[in-house]
Amino acid sequence: DQQVKQNSPSLSVQEGRISILNCDYTNSMFDYFLWYKKYPAEGPTFLISISSIKDKNEDGRFTVFLNKSAKHLSLHIVPSQPGDSAVYFCAARSGNTPLVFGKGTRLSVIA
Amino acid sequence: DADVTQTPRNRITKTGKRIMLECSQTKGHDRMYWYRQDPGLGLRLIYYSFDVKDINKGEISDGYSVSRQAQAKFSLSLESAIPNQTALYFCATSDPRDIQETQYFGPGTRLLVL
């Protein structure tokens, strides 16, 4: 049973436009949600996170929105840049347990 | 210098061989993890360790074993490699004092089992 779901395997966006990556979860006990970015031949790197007690967290061009009632979060990248092309993983944790990852979404930003 | 290092970075082996993947960290974190990444399947947890004397199975531990030799070192062994263990393997660390407990990943080991 997949607790964290990223239903879009890939997304293409034009440079300068908004990229929206979506993530759904099933475990209402998750207390932190994290987004990771992964380039080819590198390990995933932490991008941005949000606590379950908040509904929005912003860091420069990146904003994460959390809708607890819908068990849904999204990552917005504005404006998108070619260097943002990567695989993005949504992850979540509850209490003292390891992160649970989604399957990832490959973002391609087209110049 | 990288905080989380993995050796080797690439490995080709044959079915039935025993191999070990090593992970070292200089972050001083107590917690360490091993994941594998397969196309379309994301990152799946193999084993994790919350301190030197603690070992826990993850989602897909069958066919793998681990050893936590010291706070800084966590190795993953494939006792008898099989082709469906061909994957990218990542080690990660975290600090339980970090309220969201961000995990920090190594660069990965690409393993091919023939």
mmCIF file of N, CA and C in Angstrom, chain A:
data_model
loop_
_atom_site.group_PDB
_atom_site.id
_atom_site.type_symbol
_atom_site.label_atom_id
_atom_site.label_comp_id
_atom_site.label_asym_id
_atom_site.label_seq_id
_atom_site.Cartn_x
_atom_site.Cartn_y
_atom_site.Cartn_z
ATOM 1 N N ASP A 1 0.853 -1.183 0.000
ATOM 2 C CA ASP A 1 0.000 0.000 0.000
ATOM 3 C C ASP A 1 0.898 1.246 0.000
ATOM 4 N N GLN A 2 0.757 2.035 -1.044
ATOM 5 C CA GLN A 2 1.628 3.185 -1.204
ATOM 6 C C GLN A 2 1.087 4.352 -0.398
ATOM 7 N N GLN A 3 1.848 4.827 0.564
ATOM 8 C CA GLN A 3 1.385 5.899 1.443
ATOM 9 C C GLN A 3 1.586 7.282 0.839
ATOM 10 N N VAL A 4 2.572 7.401 -0.064
ATOM 11 C CA VAL A 4 2.859 8.683 -0.708
ATOM 12 C C VAL A 4 2.814 8.452 -2.215
ATOM 13 N N LYS A 5 1.962 9.198 -2.884
ATOM 14 C CA LYS A 5 1.743 8.947 -4.311
ATOM 15 C C LYS A 5 2.033 10.188 -5.134
ATOM 16 N N GLN A 6 2.834 10.012 -6.160
ATOM 17 C CA GLN A 6 3.035 11.055 -7.162
ATOM 18 C C GLN A 6 2.530 10.463 -8.467
ATOM 19 N N ASN A 7 1.371 10.885 -8.865
ATOM 20 C CA ASN A 7 0.667 10.220 -9.962
ATOM 21 C C ASN A 7 1.125 10.644 -11.351
ATOM 22 N N SER A 8 1.903 11.716 -11.426
ATOM 23 C CA SER A 8 2.412 12.147 -12.727
ATOM 24 C C SER A 8 3.874 11.761 -12.849
ATOM 25 N N PRO A 9 4.210 10.803 -13.700
ATOM 26 C CA PRO A 9 5.618 10.409 -13.838
ATOM 27 C C PRO A 9 6.473 11.504 -14.462
ATOM 28 N N SER A 10 5.846 12.346 -15.278
ATOM 29 C CA SER A 10 6.626 13.377 -15.947
ATOM 30 C C SER A 10 5.787 14.623 -16.177
ATOM 31 N N LEU A 11 6.509 15.741 -16.371
ATOM 32 C CA LEU A 11 5.872 17.040 -16.583
ATOM 33 C C LEU A 11 6.812 17.888 -17.427
ATOM 34 N N SER A 12 6.261 18.530 -18.450
ATOM 35 C CA SER A 12 7.059 19.451 -19.269
ATOM 36 C C SER A 12 6.486 20.848 -19.153
ATOM 37 N N VAL A 13 7.374 21.817 -18.952
ATOM 38 C CA VAL A 13 6.945 23.199 -18.753
ATOM 39 C C VAL A 13 7.902 24.108 -19.531
ATOM 40 N N GLN A 14 7.360 25.182 -20.039
ATOM 41 C CA GLN A 14 8.231 26.151 -20.727
ATOM 42 C C GLN A 14 8.960 27.032 -19.717
ATOM 43 N N GLU A 15 10.153 27.393 -20.075
ATOM 44 C CA GLU A 15 10.954 28.292 -19.233
ATOM 45 C C GLU A 15 10.164 29.570 -18.937
ATOM 46 N N GLY A 16 10.204 29.975 -17.669
ATOM 47 C CA GLY A 16 9.512 31.193 -17.265
ATOM 48 C C GLY A 16 8.107 30.965 -16.743
ATOM 49 N N ARG A 17 7.549 29.790 -17.064
ATOM 50 C CA ARG A 17 6.197 29.471 -16.607
ATOM 51 C C ARG A 17 6.241 28.820 -15.239
ATOM 52 N N ILE A 18 5.046 28.565 -14.687
ATOM 53 C CA ILE A 18 4.965 27.895 -13.397
ATOM 54 C C ILE A 18 4.988 26.377 -13.580
ATOM 55 N N SER A 19 5.740 25.695 -12.716
ATOM 56 C CA SER A 19 5.702 24.225 -12.637
ATOM 57 C C SER A 19 4.945 23.868 -11.366
ATOM 58 N N ILE A 20 4.017 22.940 -11.489
ATOM 59 C CA ILE A 20 3.257 22.467 -10.319
ATOM 60 C C ILE A 20 3.388 20.954 -10.245
ATOM 61 N N LEU A 21 4.014 20.498 -9.168
ATOM 62 C CA LEU A 21 4.187 19.068 -8.952
ATOM 63 C C LEU A 21 3.288 18.659 -7.785
ATOM 64 N N ASN A 22 2.572 17.574 -7.969
ATOM 65 C CA ASN A 22 1.562 17.162 -7.003
ATOM 66 C C ASN A 22 1.946 15.884 -6.269
ATOM 67 N N CYS A 23 1.393 15.765 -5.066
ATOM 68 C CA CYS A 23 1.678 14.618 -4.218
ATOM 69 C C CYS A 23 0.451 14.352 -3.345
ATOM 70 N N ASP A 24 0.031 13.115 -3.260
ATOM 71 C CA ASP A 24 -1.083 12.732 -2.388
ATOM 72 C C ASP A 24 -0.583 11.728 -1.356
ATOM 73 N N TYR A 25 -1.204 11.725 -0.202
ATOM 74 C CA TYR A 25 -0.780 10.781 0.827
ATOM 75 C C TYR A 25 -1.996 10.179 1.513
ATOM 76 N N THR A 26 -1.770 9.061 2.175
ATOM 77 C CA THR A 26 -2.887 8.373 2.813
ATOM 78 C C THR A 26 -2.795 8.372 4.339
ATOM 79 N N ASN A 27 -1.613 8.560 4.887
ATOM 80 C CA ASN A 27 -1.410 8.451 6.333
ATOM 81 C C ASN A 27 -1.638 9.806 7.014
ATOM 82 N N SER A 28 -2.710 9.913 7.760
ATOM 83 C CA SER A 28 -3.036 11.186 8.408
ATOM 84 C C SER A 28 -2.101 11.501 9.574
ATOM 85 N N MET A 29 -1.225 10.565 9.939
ATOM 86 C CA MET A 29 -0.278 10.794 11.028
ATOM 87 C C MET A 29 1.018 11.458 10.562
ATOM 88 N N PHE A 30 1.185 11.635 9.268
ATOM 89 C CA PHE A 30 2.397 12.303 8.776
ATOM 90 C C PHE A 30 2.475 13.706 9.380
ATOM 91 N N ASP A 31 3.645 14.081 9.917
ATOM 92 C CA ASP A 31 3.768 15.402 10.523
ATOM 93 C C ASP A 31 4.729 16.333 9.777
ATOM 94 N N TYR A 32 5.549 15.761 8.889
ATOM 95 C CA TYR A 32 6.417 16.601 8.057
ATOM 96 C C TYR A 32 6.424 16.047 6.638
ATOM 97 N N PHE A 33 6.458 16.971 5.694
ATOM 98 C CA PHE A 33 6.516 16.629 4.283
ATOM 99 C C PHE A 33 7.720 17.349 3.679
ATOM 100 N N LEU A 34 8.494 16.607 2.890
ATOM 101 C CA LEU A 34 9.721 17.154 2.303
ATOM 102 C C LEU A 34 9.722 16.897 0.807
ATOM 103 N N TRP A 35 10.309 17.832 0.099
ATOM 104 C CA TRP A 35 10.543 17.643 -1.338
ATOM 105 C C TRP A 35 12.044 17.539 -1.574
ATOM 106 N N TYR A 36 12.407 16.558 -2.401
ATOM 107 C CA TYR A 36 13.792 16.364 -2.785
ATOM 108 C C TYR A 36 13.895 16.493 -4.300
ATOM 109 N N LYS A 37 15.065 16.923 -4.721
ATOM 110 C CA LYS A 37 15.366 17.092 -6.140
ATOM 111 C C LYS A 37 16.533 16.181 -6.474
ATOM 112 N N LYS A 38 16.460 15.508 -7.622
ATOM 113 C CA LYS A 38 17.535 14.603 -7.987
ATOM 114 C C LYS A 38 17.946 14.810 -9.436
ATOM 115 N N TYR A 39 19.246 15.118 -9.602
ATOM 116 C CA TYR A 39 19.840 15.165 -10.932
ATOM 117 C C TYR A 39 20.433 13.799 -11.256
ATOM 118 N N PRO A 40 20.582 13.472 -12.545
ATOM 119 C CA PRO A 40 21.231 12.215 -12.934
ATOM 120 C C PRO A 40 22.622 12.104 -12.323
ATOM 121 N N ALA A 41 22.981 10.908 -11.921
ATOM 122 C CA ALA A 41 24.309 10.598 -11.376
ATOM 123 C C ALA A 41 24.604 11.312 -10.055
ATOM 124 N N GLU A 42 23.577 11.813 -9.392
ATOM 125 C CA GLU A 42 23.745 12.425 -8.073
ATOM 126 C C GLU A 42 22.708 11.869 -7.111
ATOM 127 N N GLY A 43 22.978 12.028 -5.822
ATOM 128 C CA GLY A 43 21.979 11.655 -4.837
ATOM 129 C C GLY A 43 20.909 12.719 -4.709
ATOM 130 N N PRO A 44 19.738 12.350 -4.179
ATOM 131 C CA PRO A 44 18.689 13.350 -3.952
ATOM 132 C C PRO A 44 19.175 14.419 -2.976
ATOM 133 N N THR A 45 18.749 15.663 -3.205
ATOM 134 C CA THR A 45 19.075 16.755 -2.294
ATOM 135 C C THR A 45 17.793 17.399 -1.796
ATOM 136 N N PHE A 46 17.800 17.770 -0.540
ATOM 137 C CA PHE A 46 16.643 18.392 0.086
ATOM 138 C C PHE A 46 16.343 19.746 -0.555
ATOM 139 N N LEU A 47 15.071 20.000 -0.807
ATOM 140 C CA LEU A 47 14.677 21.240 -1.467
ATOM 141 C C LEU A 47 13.873 22.146 -0.528
ATOM 142 N N ILE A 48 12.778 21.651 -0.037
ATOM 143 C CA ILE A 48 11.888 22.455 0.796
ATOM 144 C C ILE A 48 10.987 21.514 1.586
ATOM 145 N N SER A 49 10.476 21.987 2.710
ATOM 146 C CA SER A 49 9.618 21.140 3.530
ATOM 147 C C SER A 49 8.456 21.947 4.092
ATOM 148 N N ILE A 50 7.511 21.226 4.689
ATOM 149 C CA ILE A 50 6.397 21.881 5.362
ATOM 150 C C ILE A 50 5.941 21.010 6.520
ATOM 151 N N SER A 51 5.630 21.664 7.623
ATOM 152 C CA SER A 51 5.068 20.971 8.776
ATOM 153 C C SER A 51 3.575 20.781 8.561
ATOM 154 N N SER A 52 3.022 19.751 9.178
ATOM 155 C CA SER A 52 1.586 19.491 9.017
ATOM 156 C C SER A 52 0.716 20.556 9.669
ATOM 157 N N ILE A 53 1.314 21.427 10.492
ATOM 158 C CA ILE A 53 0.514 22.472 11.134
ATOM 159 C C ILE A 53 0.448 23.733 10.283
ATOM 160 N N LYS A 54 1.129 23.720 9.139
ATOM 161 C CA LYS A 54 1.117 24.871 8.248
ATOM 162 C C LYS A 54 0.419 24.499 6.939
ATOM 163 N N ASP A 55 0.060 25.519 6.169
ATOM 164 C CA ASP A 55 -0.528 25.238 4.861
ATOM 165 C C ASP A 55 0.314 25.777 3.709
ATOM 166 N N LYS A 56 1.372 26.506 4.038
ATOM 167 C CA LYS A 56 2.211 27.067 2.977
ATOM 168 C C LYS A 56 3.606 27.328 3.521
ATOM 169 N N ASN A 57 4.600 27.048 2.691
ATOM 170 C CA ASN A 57 5.974 27.417 3.017
ATOM 171 C C ASN A 57 6.657 27.854 1.731
ATOM 172 N N GLU A 58 7.339 28.984 1.810
ATOM 173 C CA GLU A 58 7.921 29.581 0.617
ATOM 174 C C GLU A 58 9.415 29.773 0.804
ATOM 175 N N ASP A 59 10.173 29.495 -0.257
ATOM 176 C CA ASP A 59 11.620 29.696 -0.226
ATOM 177 C C ASP A 59 12.054 30.093 -1.630
ATOM 178 N N GLY A 60 12.160 31.401 -1.825
ATOM 179 C CA GLY A 60 12.549 31.889 -3.145
ATOM 180 C C GLY A 60 11.535 31.525 -4.212
ATOM 181 N N ARG A 61 11.981 30.831 -5.231
ATOM 182 C CA ARG A 61 11.066 30.459 -6.327
ATOM 183 C C ARG A 61 10.206 29.248 -5.994
ATOM 184 N N PHE A 62 10.447 28.626 -4.875
ATOM 185 C CA PHE A 62 9.770 27.378 -4.509
ATOM 186 C C PHE A 62 8.767 27.608 -3.385
ATOM 187 N N THR A 63 7.560 27.112 -3.594
ATOM 188 C CA THR A 63 6.515 27.188 -2.579
ATOM 189 C C THR A 63 5.845 25.841 -2.477
ATOM 190 N N VAL A 64 5.645 25.384 -1.255
ATOM 191 C CA VAL A 64 4.899 24.142 -1.052
ATOM 192 C C VAL A 64 3.596 24.478 -0.349
ATOM 193 N N PHE A 65 2.527 23.891 -0.841
ATOM 194 C CA PHE A 65 1.191 24.062 -0.280
ATOM 195 C C PHE A 65 0.714 22.719 0.263
ATOM 196 N N LEU A 66 0.088 22.779 1.433
ATOM 197 C CA LEU A 66 -0.442 21.564 2.044
ATOM 198 C C LEU A 66 -1.935 21.721 2.286
ATOM 199 N N ASN A 67 -2.712 20.763 1.799
ATOM 200 C CA ASN A 67 -4.152 20.706 2.043
ATOM 201 C C ASN A 67 -4.425 19.424 2.820
ATOM 202 N N LYS A 68 -4.505 19.553 4.150
ATOM 203 C CA LYS A 68 -4.638 18.374 4.980
ATOM 204 C C LYS A 68 -5.965 17.662 4.792
ATOM 205 N N SER A 69 -7.017 18.409 4.566
ATOM 206 C CA SER A 69 -8.320 17.763 4.413
ATOM 207 C C SER A 69 -8.351 16.879 3.170
ATOM 208 N N ALA A 70 -7.624 17.303 2.137
ATOM 209 C CA ALA A 70 -7.564 16.517 0.902
ATOM 210 C C ALA A 70 -6.389 15.561 0.890
ATOM 211 N N LYS A 71 -5.533 15.613 1.900
ATOM 212 C CA LYS A 71 -4.304 14.819 1.966
ATOM 213 C C LYS A 71 -3.502 15.026 0.685
ATOM 214 N N HIS A 72 -3.246 16.268 0.401
ATOM 215 C CA HIS A 72 -2.607 16.640 -0.858
ATOM 216 C C HIS A 72 -1.605 17.761 -0.622
ATOM 217 N N LEU A 73 -0.449 17.651 -1.256
ATOM 218 C CA LEU A 73 0.471 18.779 -1.257
ATOM 219 C C LEU A 73 1.003 18.999 -2.656
ATOM 220 N N SER A 74 1.454 20.214 -2.887
ATOM 221 C CA SER A 74 1.974 20.558 -4.199
ATOM 222 C C SER A 74 3.199 21.451 -4.047
ATOM 223 N N LEU A 75 4.082 21.334 -5.007
ATOM 224 C CA LEU A 75 5.288 22.156 -5.086
ATOM 225 C C LEU A 75 5.152 23.053 -6.307
ATOM 226 N N HIS A 76 5.255 24.361 -6.079
ATOM 227 C CA HIS A 76 5.172 25.317 -7.163
ATOM 228 C C HIS A 76 6.556 25.919 -7.389
ATOM 229 N N ILE A 77 6.962 25.983 -8.638
ATOM 230 C CA ILE A 77 8.241 26.594 -9.000
ATOM 231 C C ILE A 77 7.928 27.728 -9.976
ATOM 232 N N VAL A 78 8.247 28.955 -9.526
ATOM 233 C CA VAL A 78 7.951 30.129 -10.352
ATOM 234 C C VAL A 78 9.100 31.142 -10.274
ATOM 235 N N PRO A 79 9.670 31.585 -11.378
ATOM 236 C CA PRO A 79 9.497 31.026 -12.712
ATOM 237 C C PRO A 79 10.361 29.790 -12.886
ATOM 238 N N SER A 80 9.951 28.887 -13.727
ATOM 239 C CA SER A 80 10.739 27.683 -13.978
ATOM 240 C C SER A 80 11.957 28.028 -14.832
ATOM 241 N N GLN A 81 13.060 27.335 -14.540
ATOM 242 C CA GLN A 81 14.307 27.559 -15.262
ATOM 243 C C GLN A 81 14.822 26.211 -15.786
ATOM 244 N N PRO A 82 15.608 26.228 -16.847
ATOM 245 C CA PRO A 82 16.131 24.955 -17.382
ATOM 246 C C PRO A 82 16.887 24.136 -16.336
ATOM 247 N N GLY A 83 17.579 24.801 -15.408
ATOM 248 C CA GLY A 83 18.305 24.100 -14.348
ATOM 249 C C GLY A 83 17.409 23.399 -13.358
ATOM 250 N N ASP A 84 16.103 23.659 -13.432
ATOM 251 C CA ASP A 84 15.152 22.963 -12.553
ATOM 252 C C ASP A 84 14.802 21.574 -13.089
ATOM 253 N N SER A 85 15.224 21.280 -14.295
ATOM 254 C CA SER A 85 14.942 19.968 -14.885
ATOM 255 C C SER A 85 15.615 18.889 -14.050
ATOM 256 N N ALA A 86 14.815 18.001 -13.485
ATOM 257 C CA ALA A 86 15.295 16.987 -12.547
ATOM 258 C C ALA A 86 14.121 16.081 -12.193
ATOM 259 N N VAL A 87 14.397 15.080 -11.389
ATOM 260 C CA VAL A 87 13.324 14.277 -10.809
ATOM 261 C C VAL A 87 13.042 14.820 -9.405
ATOM 262 N N TYR A 88 11.778 15.020 -9.102
ATOM 263 C CA TYR A 88 11.365 15.546 -7.797
ATOM 264 C C TYR A 88 10.627 14.464 -7.024
ATOM 265 N N PHE A 89 11.094 14.240 -5.799
ATOM 266 C CA PHE A 89 10.462 13.255 -4.930
ATOM 267 C C PHE A 89 9.748 13.966 -3.788
ATOM 268 N N CYS A 90 8.545 13.548 -3.542
ATOM 269 C CA CYS A 90 7.791 13.945 -2.366
ATOM 270 C C CYS A 90 8.059 12.893 -1.286
ATOM 271 N N ALA A 91 8.233 13.328 -0.034
ATOM 272 C CA ALA A 91 8.489 12.393 1.061
ATOM 273 C C ALA A 91 7.747 12.860 2.299
ATOM 274 N N ALA A 92 7.444 11.929 3.178
ATOM 275 C CA ALA A 92 6.711 12.262 4.396
ATOM 276 C C ALA A 92 7.175 11.376 5.537
ATOM 277 N N ARG A 93 6.986 11.902 6.759
ATOM 278 C CA ARG A 93 7.339 11.092 7.905
ATOM 279 C C ARG A 93 6.349 11.331 9.037
ATOM 280 N N SER A 94 6.238 10.339 9.909
ATOM 281 C CA SER A 94 5.417 10.477 11.107
ATOM 282 C C SER A 94 6.217 9.993 12.290
ATOM 283 N N GLY A 95 6.271 10.828 13.326
ATOM 284 C CA GLY A 95 6.977 10.444 14.532
ATOM 285 C C GLY A 95 8.413 10.057 14.265
ATOM 286 N N ASN A 96 8.830 8.946 14.854
ATOM 287 C CA ASN A 96 10.221 8.517 14.831
ATOM 288 C C ASN A 96 10.468 7.472 13.748
ATOM 289 N N THR A 97 9.934 7.672 12.571
ATOM 290 C CA THR A 97 10.071 6.678 11.496
ATOM 291 C C THR A 97 10.797 7.294 10.310
ATOM 292 N N PRO A 98 11.437 6.455 9.485
ATOM 293 C CA PRO A 98 12.126 6.990 8.299
ATOM 294 C C PRO A 98 11.159 7.623 7.305
ATOM 295 N N LEU A 99 11.699 8.447 6.444
ATOM 296 C CA LEU A 99 10.896 9.053 5.391
ATOM 297 C C LEU A 99 10.315 7.985 4.472
ATOM 298 N N VAL A 100 9.095 8.269 4.014
ATOM 299 C CA VAL A 100 8.446 7.447 2.985
ATOM 300 C C VAL A 100 8.416 8.287 1.720
ATOM 301 N N PHE A 101 8.914 7.741 0.624
ATOM 302 C CA PHE A 101 9.044 8.501 -0.614
ATOM 303 C C PHE A 101 7.992 8.098 -1.634
ATOM 304 N N GLY A 102 7.605 9.072 -2.458
ATOM 305 C CA GLY A 102 6.815 8.785 -3.639
ATOM 306 C C GLY A 102 7.720 8.292 -4.762
ATOM 307 N N LYS A 103 7.114 7.978 -5.901
ATOM 308 C CA LYS A 103 7.886 7.409 -7.014
ATOM 309 C C LYS A 103 8.604 8.463 -7.835
ATOM 310 N N GLY A 104 8.302 9.727 -7.601
ATOM 311 C CA GLY A 104 9.008 10.790 -8.291
ATOM 312 C C GLY A 104 8.279 11.292 -9.530
ATOM 313 N N THR A 105 8.544 12.545 -9.870
ATOM 314 C CA THR A 105 8.046 13.176 -11.098
ATOM 315 C C THR A 105 9.235 13.798 -11.807
ATOM 316 N N ARG A 106 9.389 13.449 -13.076
ATOM 317 C CA ARG A 106 10.484 14.023 -13.862
ATOM 318 C C ARG A 106 10.010 15.324 -14.487
ATOM 319 N N LEU A 107 10.636 16.424 -14.108
ATOM 320 C CA LEU A 107 10.301 17.740 -14.643
ATOM 321 C C LEU A 107 11.295 18.116 -15.738
ATOM 322 N N SER A 108 10.758 18.506 -16.871
ATOM 323 C CA SER A 108 11.591 19.019 -17.965
ATOM 324 C C SER A 108 11.178 20.453 -18.222
ATOM 325 N N VAL A 109 12.121 21.368 -18.095
ATOM 326 C CA VAL A 109 11.860 22.774 -18.370
ATOM 327 C C VAL A 109 12.487 23.096 -19.715
ATOM 328 N N ILE A 110 11.634 23.499 -20.652
ATOM 329 C CA ILE A 110 12.064 23.678 -22.035
ATOM 330 C C ILE A 110 12.358 25.145 -22.291
ATOM 331 N N ALA A 111 13.551 25.411 -22.785
ATOM 332 C CA ALA A 111 13.970 26.798 -23.058
ATOM 333 C C ALA A 111 13.251 27.357 -24.287
#
